[in-house]
mmCIF file of N, CA and C in Angstrom:
data_model
loop_
_atom_site.group_PDB
_atom_site.id
_atom_site.type_symbol
_atom_site.label_atom_id
_atom_site.label_comp_id
_atom_site.label_asym_id
_atom_site.label_seq_id
_atom_site.Cartn_x
_atom_site.Cartn_y
_atom_site.Cartn_z
ATOM 1 N N MET A 282 70.743 26.272 49.989
ATOM 2 C CA MET A 282 69.653 26.905 49.277
ATOM 3 C C MET A 282 70.133 27.297 47.882
ATOM 4 N N SER A 283 70.180 26.355 47.006
ATOM 5 C CA SER A 283 70.648 26.614 45.650
ATOM 6 C C SER A 283 69.468 26.718 44.700
ATOM 7 N N MET A 284 69.327 27.864 44.058
ATOM 8 C CA MET A 284 68.261 28.071 43.080
ATOM 9 C C MET A 284 68.575 29.333 42.301
ATOM 10 N N LYS A 285 67.828 29.559 41.247
ATOM 11 C CA LYS A 285 68.030 30.742 40.422
ATOM 12 C C LYS A 285 67.119 31.871 40.905
ATOM 13 N N VAL A 286 67.677 33.073 41.027
ATOM 14 C CA VAL A 286 66.922 34.270 41.389
ATOM 15 C C VAL A 286 67.122 35.288 40.262
ATOM 16 N N THR A 287 66.005 35.813 39.741
ATOM 17 C CA THR A 287 66.038 36.735 38.609
ATOM 18 C C THR A 287 65.349 38.044 38.979
ATOM 19 N N ARG A 288 65.838 39.159 38.415
ATOM 20 C CA ARG A 288 65.226 40.480 38.616
ATOM 21 C C ARG A 288 64.308 40.808 37.448
ATOM 22 N N PHE A 289 63.167 41.438 37.752
ATOM 23 C CA PHE A 289 62.237 41.926 36.730
ATOM 24 C C PHE A 289 61.852 43.358 37.075
ATOM 25 N N GLY A 290 61.699 44.203 36.046
ATOM 26 C CA GLY A 290 61.358 45.597 36.252
ATOM 27 C C GLY A 290 62.602 46.452 36.132
ATOM 28 N N PRO A 291 62.522 47.685 36.591
ATOM 29 C CA PRO A 291 61.483 48.289 37.423
ATOM 30 C C PRO A 291 60.363 48.932 36.607
ATOM 31 N N TRP A 292 59.270 49.202 37.311
ATOM 32 C CA TRP A 292 58.121 49.920 36.776
ATOM 33 C C TRP A 292 58.061 51.263 37.484
ATOM 34 N N GLY A 293 57.985 52.344 36.713
ATOM 35 C CA GLY A 293 57.953 53.685 37.278
ATOM 36 C C GLY A 293 58.920 54.589 36.555
ATOM 37 N N GLY A 294 59.348 55.642 37.253
ATOM 38 C CA GLY A 294 60.181 56.655 36.637
ATOM 39 C C GLY A 294 61.645 56.566 37.015
ATOM 40 N N PRO A 295 62.464 57.455 36.420
ATOM 41 C CA PRO A 295 63.912 57.426 36.616
ATOM 42 C C PRO A 295 64.413 58.223 37.817
ATOM 43 N N GLY A 296 63.524 58.894 38.542
ATOM 44 C CA GLY A 296 63.958 59.730 39.658
ATOM 45 C C GLY A 296 64.370 58.926 40.876
ATOM 46 N N GLY A 297 64.884 59.627 41.867
ATOM 47 C CA GLY A 297 65.271 58.998 43.125
ATOM 48 C C GLY A 297 66.596 58.264 43.027
ATOM 49 N N ASP A 298 66.998 57.675 44.143
ATOM 50 C CA ASP A 298 68.246 56.913 44.228
ATOM 51 C C ASP A 298 67.948 55.428 44.128
ATOM 52 N N TYR A 299 68.871 54.695 43.529
ATOM 53 C CA TYR A 299 68.726 53.249 43.380
ATOM 54 C C TYR A 299 68.955 52.569 44.726
ATOM 55 N N ARG A 300 68.031 51.707 45.130
ATOM 56 C CA ARG A 300 68.123 50.945 46.386
ATOM 57 C C ARG A 300 67.929 49.471 46.068
ATOM 58 N N ASP A 301 68.762 48.614 46.683
ATOM 59 C CA ASP A 301 68.714 47.193 46.351
ATOM 60 C C ASP A 301 69.037 46.347 47.580
ATOM 61 N N VAL A 302 68.787 45.052 47.468
ATOM 62 C CA VAL A 302 69.044 44.109 48.551
ATOM 63 C C VAL A 302 70.545 43.866 48.694
ATOM 64 N N GLN A 303 70.935 43.301 49.849
ATOM 65 C CA GLN A 303 72.341 42.995 50.104
ATOM 66 C C GLN A 303 72.723 41.630 49.543
ATOM 67 N N VAL A 304 71.819 40.670 49.687
ATOM 68 C CA VAL A 304 72.025 39.286 49.250
ATOM 69 C C VAL A 304 70.756 38.862 48.524
ATOM 70 N N ALA A 305 70.887 38.072 47.472
ATOM 71 C CA ALA A 305 69.707 37.623 46.724
ATOM 72 C C ALA A 305 68.679 37.015 47.677
ATOM 73 N N PRO A 306 67.398 37.391 47.534
ATOM 74 C CA PRO A 306 66.361 36.950 48.470
ATOM 75 C C PRO A 306 65.801 35.563 48.155
ATOM 76 N N TYR A 307 65.683 34.755 49.218
ATOM 77 C CA TYR A 307 65.106 33.417 49.122
ATOM 78 C C TYR A 307 63.617 33.431 49.466
ATOM 79 N N ARG A 308 63.253 34.196 50.528
ATOM 80 C CA ARG A 308 61.860 34.217 50.985
ATOM 81 C C ARG A 308 61.522 35.561 51.600
ATOM 82 N N LEU A 309 60.382 36.130 51.204
ATOM 83 C CA LEU A 309 59.884 37.383 51.762
ATOM 84 C C LEU A 309 59.107 37.079 53.038
ATOM 85 N N VAL A 310 59.404 37.814 54.112
ATOM 86 C CA VAL A 310 58.787 37.572 55.417
ATOM 87 C C VAL A 310 57.752 38.642 55.764
ATOM 88 N N ARG A 311 58.118 39.905 55.551
ATOM 89 C CA ARG A 311 57.253 41.022 55.950
ATOM 90 C C ARG A 311 57.501 42.197 55.010
ATOM 91 N N LEU A 312 56.446 42.985 54.795
ATOM 92 C CA LEU A 312 56.524 44.133 53.898
ATOM 93 C C LEU A 312 55.719 45.272 54.506
ATOM 94 N N THR A 313 56.276 46.479 54.499
ATOM 95 C CA THR A 313 55.549 47.667 54.941
ATOM 96 C C THR A 313 55.528 48.670 53.797
ATOM 97 N N ILE A 314 54.324 49.101 53.437
ATOM 98 C CA ILE A 314 54.136 50.098 52.395
ATOM 99 C C ILE A 314 53.521 51.331 53.044
ATOM 100 N N ARG A 315 54.158 52.484 52.872
ATOM 101 C CA ARG A 315 53.603 53.750 53.357
ATOM 102 C C ARG A 315 52.985 54.451 52.165
ATOM 103 N N SER A 316 51.721 54.886 52.321
ATOM 104 C CA SER A 316 51.048 55.510 51.185
ATOM 105 C C SER A 316 50.065 56.578 51.631
ATOM 106 N N GLY A 317 49.836 57.495 50.713
ATOM 107 C CA GLY A 317 48.814 58.522 50.819
ATOM 108 C C GLY A 317 48.225 58.680 49.436
ATOM 109 N N ASP A 318 48.581 59.778 48.771
ATOM 110 C CA ASP A 318 48.145 60.011 47.399
ATOM 111 C C ASP A 318 49.051 59.294 46.395
ATOM 112 N N THR A 319 50.132 58.711 46.912
ATOM 113 C CA THR A 319 51.098 57.958 46.110
ATOM 114 C C THR A 319 51.741 56.925 47.023
ATOM 115 N N VAL A 320 52.642 56.108 46.506
ATOM 116 C CA VAL A 320 53.393 55.181 47.354
ATOM 117 C C VAL A 320 54.588 55.961 47.896
ATOM 118 N N ASP A 321 54.511 56.307 49.176
ATOM 119 C CA ASP A 321 55.533 57.154 49.787
ATOM 120 C C ASP A 321 56.826 56.400 50.058
ATOM 121 N N GLY A 322 56.724 55.186 50.594
ATOM 122 C CA GLY A 322 57.923 54.442 50.956
ATOM 123 C C GLY A 322 57.653 52.964 51.113
ATOM 124 N N ILE A 323 58.742 52.204 51.183
ATOM 125 C CA ILE A 323 58.640 50.756 51.300
ATOM 126 C C ILE A 323 59.800 50.227 52.137
ATOM 127 N N SER A 324 59.520 49.211 52.932
ATOM 128 C CA SER A 324 60.557 48.472 53.645
ATOM 129 C C SER A 324 60.108 47.019 53.709
ATOM 130 N N PHE A 325 61.070 46.111 53.865
ATOM 131 C CA PHE A 325 60.706 44.694 53.924
ATOM 132 C C PHE A 325 61.795 43.886 54.609
ATOM 133 N N THR A 326 61.393 42.718 55.069
ATOM 134 C CA THR A 326 62.292 41.759 55.698
ATOM 135 C C THR A 326 62.266 40.493 54.860
ATOM 136 N N TYR A 327 63.447 39.938 54.617
ATOM 137 C CA TYR A 327 63.522 38.713 53.827
ATOM 138 C C TYR A 327 64.618 37.801 54.353
ATOM 139 N N ILE A 328 64.538 36.535 53.972
ATOM 140 C CA ILE A 328 65.594 35.567 54.234
ATOM 141 C C ILE A 328 66.401 35.444 52.947
ATOM 142 N N GLY A 329 67.706 35.645 53.049
ATOM 143 C CA GLY A 329 68.567 35.575 51.879
ATOM 144 C C GLY A 329 68.895 34.142 51.500
ATOM 145 N N ILE A 330 69.482 33.977 50.322
ATOM 146 C CA ILE A 330 69.870 32.632 49.887
ATOM 147 C C ILE A 330 70.973 32.063 50.771
ATOM 148 N N ASP A 331 71.574 32.921 51.614
ATOM 149 C CA ASP A 331 72.573 32.461 52.576
ATOM 150 C C ASP A 331 71.943 32.019 53.900
ATOM 151 N N GLY A 332 70.594 32.112 54.010
ATOM 152 C CA GLY A 332 69.887 31.680 55.216
ATOM 153 C C GLY A 332 69.766 32.739 56.296
ATOM 154 N N LEU A 333 70.349 33.914 56.101
ATOM 155 C CA LEU A 333 70.288 34.988 57.093
ATOM 156 C C LEU A 333 69.100 35.908 56.838
ATOM 157 N N VAL A 334 68.655 36.603 57.903
ATOM 158 C CA VAL A 334 67.529 37.531 57.814
ATOM 159 C C VAL A 334 68.059 38.937 57.529
ATOM 160 N N TYR A 335 67.418 39.632 56.581
ATOM 161 C CA TYR A 335 67.803 40.987 56.197
ATOM 162 C C TYR A 335 66.599 41.913 56.296
ATOM 163 N N HIS A 336 66.847 43.141 56.799
ATOM 164 C CA HIS A 336 65.823 44.186 56.884
ATOM 165 C C HIS A 336 66.234 45.295 55.920
ATOM 166 N N MET A 337 65.422 45.558 54.913
ATOM 167 C CA MET A 337 65.748 46.553 53.896
ATOM 168 C C MET A 337 64.808 47.745 53.999
ATOM 169 N N GLY A 338 65.358 48.937 53.752
ATOM 170 C CA GLY A 338 64.562 50.146 53.815
ATOM 171 C C GLY A 338 64.660 50.729 55.220
ATOM 172 N N HIS A 339 64.074 51.763 55.406
ATOM 173 C CA HIS A 339 62.938 52.331 54.744
ATOM 174 C C HIS A 339 63.401 53.148 53.542
ATOM 175 N N TRP A 340 62.882 52.816 52.349
ATOM 176 C CA TRP A 340 63.220 53.507 51.113
ATOM 177 C C TRP A 340 62.065 54.424 50.747
ATOM 178 N N GLY A 341 62.344 55.704 50.526
ATOM 179 C CA GLY A 341 61.304 56.688 50.264
ATOM 180 C C GLY A 341 61.090 57.527 51.500
ATOM 181 N N SER A 342 59.876 58.073 51.653
ATOM 182 C CA SER A 342 59.602 58.960 52.788
ATOM 183 C C SER A 342 58.816 58.252 53.882
ATOM 184 N N ASP A 343 58.732 58.928 55.034
ATOM 185 C CA ASP A 343 57.940 58.438 56.164
ATOM 186 C C ASP A 343 56.515 58.962 56.105
ATOM 187 N N GLY A 344 56.146 59.619 54.997
ATOM 188 C CA GLY A 344 54.799 60.160 54.861
ATOM 189 C C GLY A 344 53.766 59.074 54.647
ATOM 190 N N GLY A 345 52.524 59.481 54.662
ATOM 191 C CA GLY A 345 51.440 58.537 54.425
ATOM 192 C C GLY A 345 51.176 57.618 55.602
ATOM 193 N N VAL A 346 50.320 56.653 55.366
ATOM 194 C CA VAL A 346 49.897 55.685 56.383
ATOM 195 C C VAL A 346 50.651 54.375 56.165
ATOM 196 N N PRO A 347 51.204 53.761 57.245
ATOM 197 C CA PRO A 347 51.889 52.480 57.063
ATOM 198 C C PRO A 347 50.893 51.319 56.959
ATOM 199 N N HIS A 348 51.167 50.419 56.031
ATOM 200 C CA HIS A 348 50.366 49.204 55.844
ATOM 201 C C HIS A 348 51.323 48.024 55.928
ATOM 202 N N GLU A 349 51.118 47.158 56.926
ATOM 203 C CA GLU A 349 52.026 46.029 57.126
ATOM 204 C C GLU A 349 51.420 44.741 56.596
ATOM 205 N N ILE A 350 52.253 43.970 55.920
ATOM 206 C CA ILE A 350 51.869 42.660 55.398
ATOM 207 C C ILE A 350 52.830 41.646 56.001
ATOM 208 N N HIS A 351 52.299 40.707 56.772
ATOM 209 C CA HIS A 351 53.096 39.634 57.362
ATOM 210 C C HIS A 351 52.754 38.343 56.631
ATOM 211 N N LEU A 352 53.756 37.705 56.069
ATOM 212 C CA LEU A 352 53.526 36.476 55.316
ATOM 213 C C LEU A 352 53.779 35.261 56.200
ATOM 214 N N GLY A 353 52.793 34.379 56.287
ATOM 215 C CA GLY A 353 52.949 33.138 57.026
ATOM 216 C C GLY A 353 53.885 32.195 56.287
ATOM 217 N N LEU A 354 54.216 31.091 56.937
ATOM 218 C CA LEU A 354 55.148 30.128 56.345
ATOM 219 C C LEU A 354 54.665 29.567 55.016
ATOM 220 N N MET A 355 53.365 29.467 54.828
ATOM 221 C CA MET A 355 52.816 28.890 53.598
ATOM 222 C C MET A 355 52.169 29.945 52.700
ATOM 223 N N ASP A 356 52.549 31.208 52.868
ATOM 224 C CA ASP A 356 52.008 32.282 52.038
ATOM 225 C C ASP A 356 53.158 32.948 51.292
ATOM 226 N N PHE A 357 52.943 33.234 50.017
ATOM 227 C CA PHE A 357 53.981 33.792 49.160
ATOM 228 C C PHE A 357 53.387 34.866 48.261
ATOM 229 N N VAL A 358 54.195 35.872 47.900
ATOM 230 C CA VAL A 358 53.749 36.895 46.957
ATOM 231 C C VAL A 358 53.800 36.310 45.553
ATOM 232 N N MET A 359 52.656 36.388 44.865
ATOM 233 C CA MET A 359 52.526 35.834 43.519
ATOM 234 C C MET A 359 52.376 36.919 42.456
ATOM 235 N N GLU A 360 51.989 38.143 42.870
ATOM 236 C CA GLU A 360 51.784 39.208 41.891
ATOM 237 C C GLU A 360 51.930 40.567 42.556
ATOM 238 N N ILE A 361 52.497 41.519 41.804
ATOM 239 C CA ILE A 361 52.403 42.925 42.177
ATOM 240 C C ILE A 361 51.761 43.641 40.998
ATOM 241 N N SER A 362 50.982 44.654 41.309
ATOM 242 C CA SER A 362 50.370 45.467 40.262
ATOM 243 C C SER A 362 50.177 46.863 40.823
ATOM 244 N N GLY A 363 49.880 47.786 39.945
ATOM 245 C CA GLY A 363 49.679 49.157 40.391
ATOM 246 C C GLY A 363 49.625 50.103 39.221
ATOM 247 N N THR A 364 49.914 51.365 39.515
ATOM 248 C CA THR A 364 49.941 52.392 38.478
ATOM 249 C C THR A 364 51.172 53.265 38.658
ATOM 250 N N THR A 365 51.645 53.805 37.542
ATOM 251 C CA THR A 365 52.732 54.776 37.556
ATOM 252 C C THR A 365 52.261 56.019 36.816
ATOM 253 N N GLY A 366 52.745 57.180 37.226
ATOM 254 C CA GLY A 366 52.330 58.406 36.552
ATOM 255 C C GLY A 366 52.842 59.635 37.259
ATOM 256 N N MET A 367 52.486 60.789 36.712
ATOM 257 C CA MET A 367 52.891 62.066 37.290
ATOM 258 C C MET A 367 52.175 62.269 38.624
ATOM 259 N N TRP A 368 52.925 62.777 39.603
ATOM 260 C CA TRP A 368 52.326 63.018 40.917
ATOM 261 C C TRP A 368 52.000 64.493 41.087
ATOM 262 N N VAL A 369 52.958 65.343 40.837
ATOM 263 C CA VAL A 369 52.786 66.787 40.918
ATOM 264 C C VAL A 369 53.213 67.336 39.565
ATOM 265 N N SER A 370 52.526 68.344 39.098
ATOM 266 C CA SER A 370 52.848 68.926 37.795
ATOM 267 C C SER A 370 54.347 69.193 37.665
ATOM 268 N N GLY A 371 54.941 68.642 36.637
ATOM 269 C CA GLY A 371 56.361 68.835 36.398
ATOM 270 C C GLY A 371 57.253 67.821 37.080
ATOM 271 N N MET A 372 56.696 66.987 37.977
ATOM 272 C CA MET A 372 57.497 65.975 38.649
ATOM 273 C C MET A 372 57.544 64.726 37.781
ATOM 274 N N SER A 373 58.645 64.014 37.821
ATOM 275 C CA SER A 373 58.802 62.831 36.978
ATOM 276 C C SER A 373 57.822 61.722 37.352
ATOM 277 N N ASN A 374 57.756 60.740 36.498
ATOM 278 C CA ASN A 374 56.914 59.569 36.678
ATOM 279 C C ASN A 374 57.260 58.874 37.997
ATOM 280 N N VAL A 375 56.248 58.535 38.808
ATOM 281 C CA VAL A 375 56.458 57.889 40.107
ATOM 282 C C VAL A 375 55.492 56.717 40.261
ATOM 283 N N LEU A 376 55.675 55.955 41.330
ATOM 284 C CA LEU A 376 54.775 54.848 41.652
ATOM 285 C C LEU A 376 53.536 55.422 42.342
ATOM 286 N N ARG A 377 52.420 55.488 41.630
ATOM 287 C CA ARG A 377 51.193 56.085 42.165
ATOM 288 C C ARG A 377 50.445 55.133 43.082
ATOM 289 N N SER A 378 50.430 53.821 42.736
ATOM 290 C CA SER A 378 49.718 52.855 43.577
ATOM 291 C C SER A 378 50.393 51.498 43.476
ATOM 292 N N LEU A 379 50.139 50.661 44.492
ATOM 293 C CA LEU A 379 50.723 49.326 44.535
ATOM 294 C C LEU A 379 49.751 48.368 45.206
ATOM 295 N N LYS A 380 49.586 47.204 44.593
ATOM 296 C CA LYS A 380 48.751 46.135 45.147
ATOM 297 C C LYS A 380 49.599 44.870 45.192
ATOM 298 N N ILE A 381 49.517 44.139 46.298
ATOM 299 C CA ILE A 381 50.275 42.906 46.498
ATOM 300 C C ILE A 381 49.288 41.747 46.595
ATOM 301 N N THR A 382 49.493 40.722 45.774
ATOM 302 C CA THR A 382 48.633 39.542 45.808
ATOM 303 C C THR A 382 49.464 38.340 46.238
ATOM 304 N N THR A 383 49.001 37.666 47.305
ATOM 305 C CA THR A 383 49.670 36.460 47.790
ATOM 306 C C THR A 383 48.795 35.250 47.475
ATOM 307 N N LEU A 384 49.271 34.089 47.878
ATOM 308 C CA LEU A 384 48.469 32.875 47.703
ATOM 309 C C LEU A 384 47.148 32.963 48.454
ATOM 310 N N LYS A 385 47.132 33.716 49.562
ATOM 311 C CA LYS A 385 45.965 33.728 50.446
ATOM 312 C C LYS A 385 45.045 34.930 50.294
ATOM 313 N N ARG A 386 45.592 36.092 49.876
ATOM 314 C CA ARG A 386 44.733 37.272 49.765
ATOM 315 C C ARG A 386 45.410 38.389 48.987
ATOM 316 N N THR A 387 44.649 39.462 48.769
ATOM 317 C CA THR A 387 45.156 40.647 48.082
ATOM 318 C C THR A 387 45.219 41.803 49.071
ATOM 319 N N TYR A 388 46.311 42.560 49.030
ATOM 320 C CA TYR A 388 46.525 43.712 49.899
ATOM 321 C C TYR A 388 46.562 44.969 49.038
ATOM 322 N N GLY A 389 45.781 45.970 49.421
ATOM 323 C CA GLY A 389 45.759 47.216 48.669
ATOM 324 C C GLY A 389 44.611 47.252 47.679
ATOM 325 N N PRO A 390 44.610 48.218 46.811
ATOM 326 C CA PRO A 390 45.771 49.014 46.423
ATOM 327 C C PRO A 390 46.089 50.124 47.421
ATOM 328 N N TYR A 391 47.379 50.392 47.556
ATOM 329 C CA TYR A 391 47.876 51.480 48.383
ATOM 330 C C TYR A 391 48.295 52.618 47.464
ATOM 331 N N GLY A 392 48.009 53.853 47.853
ATOM 332 C CA GLY A 392 48.247 54.998 46.989
ATOM 333 C C GLY A 392 46.974 55.351 46.247
ATOM 334 N N ASN A 393 47.118 55.926 45.053
ATOM 335 C CA ASN A 393 45.965 56.364 44.262
ATOM 336 C C ASN A 393 45.911 55.602 42.939
ATOM 337 N N PRO A 394 45.110 54.522 42.865
ATOM 338 C CA PRO A 394 45.059 53.712 41.642
ATOM 339 C C PRO A 394 44.284 54.362 40.500
ATOM 340 N N LYS A 395 43.606 55.486 40.759
ATOM 341 C CA LYS A 395 42.790 56.123 39.719
ATOM 342 C C LYS A 395 43.628 56.922 38.732
ATOM 343 N N ASP A 396 44.834 57.293 39.128
ATOM 344 C CA ASP A 396 45.703 58.084 38.262
ATOM 345 C C ASP A 396 46.892 57.243 37.818
ATOM 346 N N GLY A 397 47.235 57.343 36.551
ATOM 347 C CA GLY A 397 48.443 56.689 36.079
ATOM 348 C C GLY A 397 48.192 55.554 35.106
ATOM 349 N N ILE A 398 49.296 54.957 34.684
ATOM 350 C CA ILE A 398 49.287 53.856 33.722
ATOM 351 C C ILE A 398 49.437 52.548 34.487
ATOM 352 N N PRO A 399 48.534 51.575 34.260
ATOM 353 C CA PRO A 399 48.600 50.310 34.991
ATOM 354 C C PRO A 399 49.813 49.458 34.597
ATOM 355 N N PHE A 400 50.319 48.703 35.567
ATOM 356 C CA PHE A 400 51.324 47.676 35.305
ATOM 357 C C PHE A 400 50.975 46.469 36.159
ATOM 358 N N SER A 401 51.473 45.313 35.771
ATOM 359 C CA SER A 401 51.220 44.088 36.518
ATOM 360 C C SER A 401 52.325 43.090 36.214
ATOM 361 N N PHE A 402 52.749 42.361 37.238
ATOM 362 C CA PHE A 402 53.725 41.294 37.061
ATOM 363 C C PHE A 402 53.329 40.150 37.977
ATOM 364 N N SER A 403 53.228 38.946 37.419
ATOM 365 C CA SER A 403 52.863 37.782 38.229
ATOM 366 C C SER A 403 53.773 36.614 37.900
ATOM 367 N N VAL A 404 53.813 35.654 38.814
ATOM 368 C CA VAL A 404 54.590 34.430 38.621
ATOM 369 C C VAL A 404 53.646 33.240 38.628
ATOM 370 N N ASP A 405 54.107 32.143 38.045
ATOM 371 C CA ASP A 405 53.299 30.926 37.948
ATOM 372 C C ASP A 405 53.997 29.768 38.644
ATOM 373 N N GLY A 406 53.225 28.716 38.866
ATOM 374 C CA GLY A 406 53.787 27.478 39.395
ATOM 375 C C GLY A 406 54.444 27.661 40.739
ATOM 376 N N SER A 407 55.667 27.168 40.857
ATOM 377 C CA SER A 407 56.377 27.228 42.136
ATOM 378 C C SER A 407 57.281 28.458 42.250
ATOM 379 N N ASP A 408 57.282 29.345 41.238
ATOM 380 C CA ASP A 408 58.054 30.588 41.337
ATOM 381 C C ASP A 408 57.436 31.500 42.395
ATOM 382 N N ARG A 409 58.279 32.331 43.031
ATOM 383 C CA ARG A 409 57.827 33.237 44.089
ATOM 384 C C ARG A 409 58.502 34.596 43.943
ATOM 385 N N ILE A 410 57.759 35.672 44.218
ATOM 386 C CA ILE A 410 58.358 37.000 44.346
ATOM 387 C C ILE A 410 58.934 37.069 45.753
ATOM 388 N N THR A 411 60.256 37.292 45.853
ATOM 389 C CA THR A 411 60.932 37.171 47.141
ATOM 390 C C THR A 411 61.570 38.459 47.654
ATOM 391 N N GLY A 412 61.533 39.523 46.872
ATOM 392 C CA GLY A 412 62.132 40.773 47.316
ATOM 393 C C GLY A 412 61.938 41.864 46.286
ATOM 394 N N PHE A 413 62.464 43.048 46.606
ATOM 395 C CA PHE A 413 62.243 44.225 45.777
ATOM 396 C C PHE A 413 63.519 45.038 45.627
ATOM 397 N N PHE A 414 63.574 45.823 44.568
ATOM 398 C CA PHE A 414 64.553 46.892 44.426
ATOM 399 C C PHE A 414 63.771 48.108 43.951
ATOM 400 N N VAL A 415 64.233 49.299 44.309
ATOM 401 C CA VAL A 415 63.459 50.508 43.996
ATOM 402 C C VAL A 415 64.378 51.644 43.575
ATOM 403 N N ARG A 416 63.750 52.679 43.031
ATOM 404 C CA ARG A 416 64.333 54.008 42.915
ATOM 405 C C ARG A 416 63.453 54.869 43.817
ATOM 406 N N ALA A 417 64.076 55.541 44.779
ATOM 407 C CA ALA A 417 63.289 56.320 45.737
ATOM 408 C C ALA A 417 64.075 57.531 46.198
ATOM 409 N N GLY A 418 63.348 58.593 46.427
ATOM 410 C CA GLY A 418 63.890 59.807 47.024
ATOM 411 C C GLY A 418 62.892 60.255 48.060
ATOM 412 N N PHE A 419 62.192 61.358 47.768
ATOM 413 C CA PHE A 419 61.138 61.844 48.649
ATOM 414 C C PHE A 419 59.955 60.875 48.673
ATOM 415 N N ILE A 420 59.708 60.187 47.555
ATOM 416 C CA ILE A 420 58.682 59.146 47.453
ATOM 417 C C ILE A 420 59.278 57.991 46.648
ATOM 418 N N THR A 421 58.490 56.957 46.416
ATOM 419 C CA THR A 421 58.957 55.817 45.630
ATOM 420 C C THR A 421 58.726 56.109 44.151
ATOM 421 N N ASP A 422 59.814 56.182 43.406
ATOM 422 C CA ASP A 422 59.732 56.499 41.981
ATOM 423 C C ASP A 422 59.468 55.257 41.130
ATOM 424 N N ALA A 423 60.081 54.127 41.488
ATOM 425 C CA ALA A 423 59.942 52.906 40.688
ATOM 426 C C ALA A 423 60.167 51.688 41.572
ATOM 427 N N ILE A 424 59.612 50.547 41.163
ATOM 428 C CA ILE A 424 59.781 49.300 41.899
ATOM 429 C C ILE A 424 60.029 48.153 40.929
ATOM 430 N N GLY A 425 60.908 47.244 41.337
ATOM 431 C CA GLY A 425 61.164 46.014 40.609
ATOM 432 C C GLY A 425 61.144 44.858 41.585
ATOM 433 N N VAL A 426 61.133 43.637 41.072
ATOM 434 C CA VAL A 426 61.008 42.462 41.933
ATOM 435 C C VAL A 426 62.128 41.461 41.680
ATOM 436 N N TYR A 427 62.368 40.647 42.710
ATOM 437 C CA TYR A 427 63.205 39.460 42.591
ATOM 438 C C TYR A 427 62.280 38.251 42.575
ATOM 439 N N VAL A 428 62.564 37.307 41.689
ATOM 440 C CA VAL A 428 61.768 36.082 41.588
ATOM 441 C C VAL A 428 62.690 34.889 41.795
ATOM 442 N N ARG A 429 62.282 34.012 42.715
ATOM 443 C CA ARG A 429 62.997 32.754 42.944
ATOM 444 C C ARG A 429 62.328 31.682 42.103
ATOM 445 N N HIS A 430 63.126 31.012 41.300
ATOM 446 C CA HIS A 430 62.624 29.924 40.454
ATOM 447 C C HIS A 430 62.947 28.606 41.146
ATOM 448 N N CYS A 431 61.921 27.823 41.431
ATOM 449 C CA CYS A 431 62.121 26.545 42.126
ATOM 450 C C CYS A 431 62.115 25.384 41.153
#
């Protein structure tokens, strides 16, 4: 599995601890987003460029409602979008909402898309969003993506 994998982002604030994948991601299999008034936490399963399966997270808190996204063999994440902004007065910039768009459908938005500054990142052609890195503590402060270029 030889190809180029590039990181983009993150979008959000500087709070929380840096969390990242173990091996560069080849294919995203499953994603769980926990949300309420903000994006509370994230976890995902991916196949690495070494062919092994990795389970990452849970990054952030166990608060909010879990939303699971299972990607079929012919479905890929093509775009993430959402909002970033203040959550509680005096708290740093955090990930307020997140929407995931695949080849087959759109999931979300999860969290509160009415508050904050919008962001969006998409890929074209045969490129795929294959994984994530975040800054997270009590909630998800920021999110970035890995893109596999085919």
